[in-house]
Amino acid sequence: MISFELQITRPGFSLDVAGEFGEGITSIFGPSGAGKTTLLNCLSGLVRPTSGFIEVNGNQIYSEASNVWIEPEKRRFGMVYQEGVLFPHLTVKQNIEFGWKLIPHSDRHLNPLEITEILGLYDLQSRMPEELSGGERQRVAISRAIALSPKLLLLDEPLASLDVPSKTSIINYLRRVHDEFNIPMIYVSHSVSEVLSLASSAMLIKDGKGKGFGRPADLLLAASVNGSGLDMFENIMEGVVAGSAEHLTKVRVAQIEIAVRKQNKKVGDKVLLSVGANQLIITPEEPKLLSARNVLKGCVKEIWSNNGEALAEVDIGSKIMVELTEASVKDLGIVVGQEVFLVFKSSSVKVFDA
Amino acid sequence: MMESDISIVVLSLQIALIATAVTVPVAMLVALLLSRKNFRGRFVLDVFVSLPLALPPVVIGYVLLWIVGTNSWLGQLEKLLFGSTIAFTWIAAALAAGVVSLPLIVRSFTVALDGVDPRLEAAARGLGAGPLRVFFAVTLPLAYRGVIAGSLLGFVRALSEFGATIVVAGNIPGQTQTVPSAIFTRISSGDMDAAWRLAFVSIALAVVTLGVHNWLLRRALGRMSSNSGIRQ
């Protein structure tokens, strides 16, 4: 649990935010230049605010009023930056163990080797950072931060410089990290897609001021950060190849099967699926005789709407976001709790290696 | 080479080595200030440490003599410590050599430190490393080629120092007579063969040191421009 109240006044820039974040993944989002990174730097101790306080699990780590300032090296927050920022003169293993070696034995709750395995880096341990791909570097950066057994993980646009397959895979790794290690995360992003896929709560910042705190989808619609930013939302699911027919491959995701384009993969191979929220059709009645290969039954969990746009969360065994318009919500009479069918083509599903 | 030549070269190397050993840490502190901190007086510090580069060495020697000479308070302190002032001793020669090499070393170090991404240092702080550990575990290993190159450059400069040395330390054979001042004496007395012998030693030392310096610097620059986990 972290609570803070921070003010910075500098010529040409001001920051005035307050927040209280609990367990889970909290996203700080907003347009570029809003002060997201500065806020994160204040929390990590790289920037000292003009006034305010920061409290973690009841302990003051900063208070201007009582002149408390804990140096960044004493805070034990894991930091993950946009471009990895790995130590170029150290191997992957040495990078991961850098912070771990500096903490007292009694505080070493996590084993670097275990982290290395969970993040799929076992075979890369002796590599140098320059020999890694962007996605691999970011996995090393995440491992390095987690090895610290941090009280809090701070991530600053960790996916911004990655390509789509790497992004998808890192999102999946971050979810796994969250499930396995139960470390609260603060995730700075300007990507709607990332915020919705990862965060359980979100804070919107604009012009250095907190503009709201709540469920990500509520805020995103109200803010419409990227104009009509929802069209870029990707539903990401982890699955296992269940079999291949002549032109299709079936992937098992939780309790359901999803048909995708034929993949050159064996049964049992792990894959990541990504379906755009705008690629899904929602209907209250079971459709018959359709060319689309995927018709999945689900239940509407939530509907948000704003300015004609709407977003529905449908539970089909895993949670899927569907983009639609306010008008179609009304015309189809879709309400929360209702049983619906999602329809999408096998070719709308992008498949990546897990 | 004659025995007297060898003792002159050895004394010169000793003076230059001690001068470099003392100057390097000072230069590192100054370079860290110039490269990493934004403070009032940064400009003044920059000009002040660069001054020996622009001044005639004779002037530096004269200023040093005035500072360490008998009449100053520092002179009184020296008398208390050493029994006499350090003027016209090998310590003064090392001091002169150190002062003239300082700007070269500071400049090389500043360039080397500028090549280290400050975000790496911030990351190391976040991972629990205090400022001293950050310097030795991250900054120095990444800048070491430039640091060694800068130290070598300072060393050759210290080795070739003449103008400031002769003013503050004199030209006393066996005590403060370095290779350059010995060459000067030999030329003055018309002993050309003896002057040439030492001149060749000077040239050889300079060529070797500069060769290593340039090789290191090229590798340091290569490292900076290569993608080291951070896109430039």
Short mmCIF file of C-alpha atoms in Angstrom, two decimals, chain A residues 46 71-73 76-77 79 81 83-89 95 98-99 102 129-130 134 137 144-145 148 161-162, chain B residues 117 119-131 133-134 137-139 141-142 223 226-231:
data_model
loop_
_atom_site.label_atom_id
_atom_site.label_comp_id
_atom_site.label_asym_id
_atom_site.label_seq_id
_atom_site.Cartn_x
_atom_site.Cartn_y
_atom_site.Cartn_z
CA LEU A 46 15.32 10.12 -8.35
CA GLU A 71 17.57 7.79 -0.84
CA PRO A 72 16.54 5.71 -3.88
CA GLU A 73 18.98 2.89 -3.00
CA ARG A 76 13.76 -1.09 -2.61
CA PHE A 77 11.34 -0.29 -5.40
CA MET A 79 12.21 0.03 -11.58
CA TYR A 81 12.36 1.63 -17.82
CA GLU A 83 14.36 0.70 -23.00
CA GLY A 84 15.58 -1.82 -20.47
CA VAL A 85 18.57 0.21 -19.33
CA LEU A 86 20.55 -2.96 -18.74
CA PHE A 87 24.16 -2.70 -17.65
CA PRO A 88 25.97 -3.25 -20.95
CA HIS A 89 29.13 -4.57 -19.32
CA ASN A 95 22.30 -7.91 -14.47
CA PHE A 98 22.91 -6.85 -9.40
CA GLY A 99 20.29 -5.66 -6.93
CA LEU A 102 22.99 -5.83 -2.49
CA PRO A 129 22.65 -7.23 -23.31
CA GLU A 130 23.73 -6.19 -26.81
CA GLY A 134 14.20 -5.76 -27.42
CA ARG A 137 16.08 -7.09 -22.76
CA ARG A 144 16.39 -7.60 -12.38
CA ALA A 145 13.73 -5.50 -10.67
CA LEU A 148 15.22 -7.19 -5.48
CA SER A 161 9.74 0.63 -27.82
CA LEU A 162 8.79 -2.96 -28.60
CA ASP B 117 24.19 6.93 -19.83
CA ARG B 119 20.01 6.32 -16.64
CA LEU B 120 22.30 3.35 -15.98
CA GLU B 121 23.47 5.08 -12.81
CA ALA B 122 19.90 5.88 -11.84
CA ALA B 123 18.97 2.24 -12.43
CA ALA B 124 21.84 1.12 -10.21
CA ARG B 125 20.70 3.49 -7.45
CA GLY B 126 17.22 2.05 -7.71
CA LEU B 127 18.70 -1.43 -7.35
CA GLY B 128 20.22 -0.53 -4.01
CA ALA B 129 23.66 0.77 -4.91
CA GLY B 130 24.88 3.87 -3.09
CA PRO B 131 26.73 6.61 -5.02
CA ARG B 133 29.13 1.63 -5.50
CA VAL B 134 27.40 3.09 -8.54
CA ALA B 137 30.30 -0.94 -10.37
CA VAL B 138 28.75 0.98 -13.25
CA THR B 139 30.34 4.31 -14.15
CA PRO B 141 33.70 -0.05 -15.78
CA LEU B 142 31.86 1.67 -18.61
CA ARG B 223 31.82 1.07 -27.40
CA SER B 226 27.63 0.49 -30.44
CA ASN B 227 24.19 -0.44 -29.26
CA SER B 228 24.69 -1.37 -25.65
CA GLY B 229 21.18 -2.15 -24.60
CA ILE B 230 20.10 1.41 -25.13
CA ARG B 231 19.17 2.83 -28.43
#
